[in-house]
Amino acid sequence: MSTSPVLSFDPLDAPTQDAVRALAAAAAAQDGVAPLSEQPLLRLGTDADWLTHVVARGEDDAVVGYLQVDRGGDDASAELVVHPHRRRQGVGSVLLRTAERDARLPMFSGAPGQRGKPLRVWAHGDLPAARAFAAARGYEVARELLVLARPLGPDDAARDVPDLPGLALRTFRPGADDEAWVRLNARAFADHPEQGRLTVEDLHDRQREPWFDAEGFFLVVPSDDVTAGPLGFLWTKVEPGQDGSRDGEVYAVGVSPDAQGRGLGRALTAVGLRHLARVGCDRAVLYVDGDNAAALATYAGAGFERAAVDVQYAQTAGA
């Protein structure tokens, strides 16, 4: 018979970070979908007053659950994972209640703006067990993040670079373009709860990942001054070590508000598909909010179809 988990709230040392990654891998192998998104995994070593780490340990001190609460946005956003062998034993409920308390009154920060935030909780893959867990605790879907996909073939690899009158296409230069890209990204995603908050440090975290390749990171700049600040970008991501068919991700596409209405989103998407096909990917995937009608129309026109969905839950009124 399992006992209640022991919770710790300290910043994660390197062995504990590795244990959380192993926990996430075990859950992914069981469920067929990663339980934590990229950003929480990149922030396992982050110690900040707007971020809470909670580790749940079992009788043998093994990590059986993990929770991360990000209070840096308008809402508090949480992601949690429980080891497959410890599910339906109350670990998830303990972690969720901890997230609810942390959103209302942060455990380690009394900074202005850190209190009383609504809580939203991600569930990747929209699995039946997660839906039942959320419904039983008074949560309903507040946001959908769609996973779209389309096959890649020789025609994609052979496509021409779209004509961009007055504009030029070049690849990202690490070190030289970092701050300009962060400024552009913040403007392009000013209303996005996660993407628009990325910092230079967040960019550097991704540059250190094994998948980062500047040759798959494209910027659109004025053709009369290719050193000028970018007006749009497309970033691709290809995870190494894939067996069999290879997926490539259209990781992010952004256009400055000053350059919208010129077809840059469609043109950049075509550039990304060509690049992914040329580096040997068989399928392109991307993530887009379910209520982003303009982006959905662009991607539908490029042949993308819905493949999966991640959902974010919020408590119902009065719950």
XYZ file of C-alpha atoms in Angstrom:
319
model
C 0.000 0.000 0.000
C 1.437 3.387 -1.060
C 1.779 6.254 1.363
C 1.270 9.941 0.629
C 4.185 11.440 -1.276
C 6.689 13.708 0.393
C 6.853 17.091 -1.339
C 9.935 19.294 -1.705
C 10.010 22.827 -3.060
C 13.719 23.579 -3.378
C 15.391 24.529 -6.685
C 16.308 21.331 -8.490
C 19.889 20.126 -8.363
C 21.326 18.258 -11.355
C 20.439 14.724 -10.142
C 16.857 15.760 -9.419
C 16.568 17.383 -12.853
C 17.699 14.095 -14.394
C 15.165 12.217 -12.269
C 12.355 14.494 -13.490
C 13.420 13.931 -17.106
C 13.400 10.178 -16.494
C 9.946 10.476 -14.924
C 8.678 12.382 -17.963
C 10.196 9.764 -20.292
C 8.455 6.957 -18.382
C 5.101 8.743 -18.660
C 5.656 9.408 -22.381
C 6.436 5.724 -23.001
C 3.220 4.742 -21.218
C 0.922 7.365 -22.758
C 2.400 7.914 -26.211
C 2.654 11.667 -25.599
C 5.145 13.813 -23.680
C 3.631 14.969 -20.350
C 5.717 18.156 -20.115
C 6.229 20.679 -22.884
C 9.583 22.073 -23.908
C 9.576 25.192 -21.753
C 9.152 23.467 -18.361
C 11.935 21.036 -19.251
C 14.244 23.891 -20.193
C 13.417 25.598 -16.893
C 14.161 22.664 -14.605
C 17.304 24.470 -13.460
C 15.714 27.920 -13.210
C 15.433 29.535 -9.780
C 13.085 32.549 -10.052
C 10.501 34.181 -7.803
C 7.764 33.645 -10.413
C 8.462 29.921 -10.796
C 7.707 27.077 -8.374
C 9.128 23.547 -8.615
C 7.449 20.768 -6.629
C 8.942 17.273 -6.491
C 6.922 14.361 -5.061
C 8.935 11.437 -3.693
C 7.775 7.967 -2.694
C 8.785 5.639 0.107
C 12.181 4.840 -1.436
C 12.903 8.555 -2.110
C 12.304 7.997 -5.819
C 10.718 10.870 -7.763
C 7.099 9.842 -8.439
C 5.654 13.205 -9.450
C 6.615 16.692 -10.527
C 4.811 20.032 -10.759
C 5.936 23.340 -12.203
C 3.921 26.543 -11.724
C 4.763 29.573 -13.871
C 3.282 32.825 -12.529
C 5.045 35.116 -14.997
C 1.970 35.737 -17.170
C -1.508 37.061 -16.544
C -2.555 33.589 -15.381
C -0.585 31.021 -13.425
C 0.216 28.106 -15.741
C 0.971 24.634 -14.390
C 2.226 21.371 -15.830
C 2.441 18.180 -13.817
C 3.340 14.536 -14.330
C 2.898 11.403 -12.209
C 4.823 8.171 -12.700
C 2.634 5.492 -14.341
C 3.199 3.159 -11.356
C 1.892 5.763 -8.895
C -1.242 6.919 -10.679
C -4.674 6.695 -9.014
C -2.952 6.859 -5.626
C -3.550 10.544 -4.900
C -0.224 11.929 -6.143
C -1.838 13.942 -8.938
C -4.470 15.342 -6.579
C -1.810 16.475 -4.103
C 0.149 18.195 -6.862
C -2.940 19.908 -8.265
C -3.973 21.228 -4.841
C -0.428 22.499 -4.392
C -0.647 24.325 -7.719
C -3.957 25.903 -6.705
C -2.473 27.188 -3.452
C 0.641 28.466 -5.185
C -1.396 30.408 -7.745
C -3.435 32.088 -4.990
C -0.568 32.742 -2.586
C 2.927 31.899 -3.828
C 4.937 29.855 -1.387
C 8.222 31.622 -1.921
C 7.377 35.041 -3.322
C 5.315 37.936 -2.077
C 6.264 40.132 -5.037
C 3.567 42.463 -6.418
C 1.487 40.769 -9.096
C 2.369 37.291 -7.843
C -0.786 36.720 -5.797
C -4.312 35.611 -6.578
C -3.781 34.557 -10.172
C -6.219 32.255 -11.971
C -4.715 28.804 -12.504
C -4.575 26.990 -15.805
C -3.241 23.453 -16.150
C -1.921 21.829 -19.315
C -2.863 18.288 -20.355
C -0.897 17.114 -23.380
C -2.628 14.826 -25.836
C -6.111 15.357 -24.338
C -6.047 11.803 -22.980
C -9.267 10.315 -21.517
C -7.676 9.863 -18.088
C -6.670 13.525 -17.982
C -10.164 14.624 -19.025
C -11.716 12.542 -16.266
C -9.201 13.823 -13.696
C -9.950 17.436 -14.652
C -13.732 17.037 -14.712
C -13.781 15.377 -11.293
C -11.991 18.391 -9.820
C -14.113 21.101 -11.424
C -11.942 21.989 -14.412
C -13.020 22.590 -17.999
C -11.158 23.236 -21.245
C -10.149 26.886 -21.572
C -7.696 26.663 -24.482
C -6.791 24.225 -27.238
C -3.348 23.983 -28.821
C -3.685 22.045 -32.060
C -0.965 19.851 -33.516
C -1.126 20.057 -37.319
C 0.789 17.848 -39.738
C 1.338 17.246 -43.437
C 3.573 14.848 -45.415
C 6.714 16.090 -47.143
C 8.015 14.906 -50.498
C 10.233 15.733 -53.487
C 7.933 18.552 -54.623
C 8.488 20.351 -51.324
C 12.273 20.003 -51.613
C 12.209 21.387 -55.167
C 9.986 24.397 -54.534
C 11.360 27.860 -55.291
C 11.845 30.533 -52.646
C 8.710 32.715 -52.764
C 9.164 36.167 -54.296
C 9.325 38.849 -51.603
C 9.473 42.260 -53.325
C 11.726 44.659 -51.450
C 12.694 41.948 -48.989
C 15.485 39.424 -48.655
C 15.765 36.081 -46.902
C 18.797 35.098 -44.841
C 19.620 32.728 -42.019
C 19.883 33.651 -38.365
C 23.327 34.634 -37.009
C 23.744 33.463 -33.394
C 25.172 36.250 -31.259
C 24.576 38.978 -33.840
C 20.795 38.596 -34.223
C 19.794 37.511 -30.722
C 18.445 40.762 -29.308
C 16.840 41.863 -32.593
C 15.018 38.543 -32.838
C 13.760 38.758 -29.239
C 12.371 42.237 -29.946
C 10.661 41.035 -33.133
C 9.272 37.948 -31.406
C 7.829 40.076 -28.583
C 6.066 42.342 -31.089
C 4.825 39.494 -33.286
C 3.449 37.582 -30.290
C 2.466 40.477 -28.027
C -0.824 38.767 -27.134
C 0.555 35.230 -26.809
C 0.823 34.022 -23.194
C 4.061 32.040 -23.705
C 5.825 32.863 -26.971
C 5.772 36.623 -26.504
C 7.567 36.350 -23.142
C 10.722 34.694 -24.493
C 13.943 36.400 -23.440
C 17.495 36.341 -24.737
C 18.229 33.771 -22.046
C 15.355 31.607 -23.326
C 16.805 31.889 -26.832
C 20.232 30.854 -25.570
C 18.682 27.851 -23.796
C 17.346 26.675 -27.143
C 20.613 27.371 -28.925
C 22.272 24.917 -26.543
C 19.808 22.150 -27.406
C 21.084 19.381 -29.738
C 18.370 20.148 -32.296
C 19.333 23.798 -32.807
C 20.514 24.582 -36.347
C 20.924 28.182 -37.479
C 20.632 27.006 -41.103
C 16.991 26.193 -40.381
C 16.259 29.577 -38.780
C 15.269 32.158 -41.415
C 14.865 35.931 -41.195
C 13.187 38.336 -43.606
C 14.963 41.702 -43.840
C 14.754 44.740 -46.154
C 16.639 43.918 -49.366
C 18.375 47.312 -49.380
C 19.831 46.680 -45.914
C 20.206 42.999 -45.016
C 21.770 43.988 -41.683
C 18.603 45.833 -40.619
C 16.270 44.492 -37.975
C 14.172 41.556 -39.230
C 10.536 41.944 -40.234
C 9.653 38.271 -40.019
C 11.106 34.902 -39.149
C 10.599 31.183 -39.469
C 12.338 28.739 -37.128
C 12.462 24.996 -37.754
C 13.288 22.174 -35.376
C 14.397 18.623 -36.162
C 15.023 16.378 -33.176
C 18.102 14.166 -33.643
C 18.020 10.405 -33.222
C 14.625 9.765 -34.820
C 14.089 6.189 -35.980
C 12.292 5.471 -39.241
C 10.344 8.392 -40.695
C 11.530 11.801 -39.546
C 9.352 14.644 -38.311
C 10.427 18.242 -38.713
C 8.692 21.036 -36.861
C 7.737 24.471 -38.086
C 8.783 25.651 -34.652
C 7.722 29.301 -34.832
C 6.625 31.781 -37.485
C 6.421 35.469 -36.634
C 5.770 38.660 -38.599
C 6.185 42.208 -37.338
C 2.907 44.140 -37.080
C 4.505 46.654 -39.479
C 4.864 43.966 -42.170
C 1.578 42.138 -41.869
C -0.722 41.878 -44.877
C 2.170 41.207 -47.281
C 1.868 37.428 -47.365
C 5.002 36.849 -45.296
C 3.410 34.117 -43.203
C 2.564 32.024 -46.276
C 5.945 32.688 -47.876
C 7.881 31.787 -44.749
C 5.866 28.612 -44.257
C 6.817 27.547 -47.784
C 10.479 28.263 -46.991
C 10.243 26.113 -43.872
C 8.631 23.201 -45.704
C 11.330 23.315 -48.367
C 14.075 23.284 -45.756
C 12.550 20.395 -43.795
C 12.133 18.330 -46.952
C 15.724 19.023 -48.000
C 17.158 17.858 -44.670
C 15.328 14.552 -45.012
C 12.099 14.989 -43.053
C 9.079 12.963 -44.155
C 6.461 14.964 -42.237
C 6.087 18.548 -41.088
C 4.325 19.330 -37.804
C 3.458 22.534 -35.989
C 1.487 23.860 -33.043
C -1.177 26.557 -33.309
C -3.891 27.867 -30.994
C -7.302 26.538 -31.900
C -8.818 30.045 -31.991
C -6.171 31.540 -34.313
C -8.349 31.649 -37.432
C -5.806 33.483 -39.614
C -3.002 31.031 -38.881
C -5.298 28.036 -39.295
C -6.339 29.315 -42.741
C -2.688 29.794 -43.748
C -1.735 26.296 -42.640
C -4.791 24.683 -44.209
C -3.788 26.328 -47.488
C -0.336 24.763 -47.081
C -1.842 21.283 -46.706
C -1.744 20.854 -42.926
C -4.392 18.801 -41.135
C -5.183 18.257 -37.462
C -3.152 15.415 -35.938
C -3.535 15.883 -32.159
C -4.435 18.456 -29.514
C -3.107 19.702 -26.189
C -5.596 21.352 -23.856
C -5.336 23.823 -21.024
C -7.867 23.497 -18.208
C -9.266 26.168 -15.909
C -11.540 25.836 -12.911
C -15.236 26.357 -13.583
C -16.956 29.219 -11.792
C -17.732 28.296 -8.211
C -15.507 25.203 -8.225
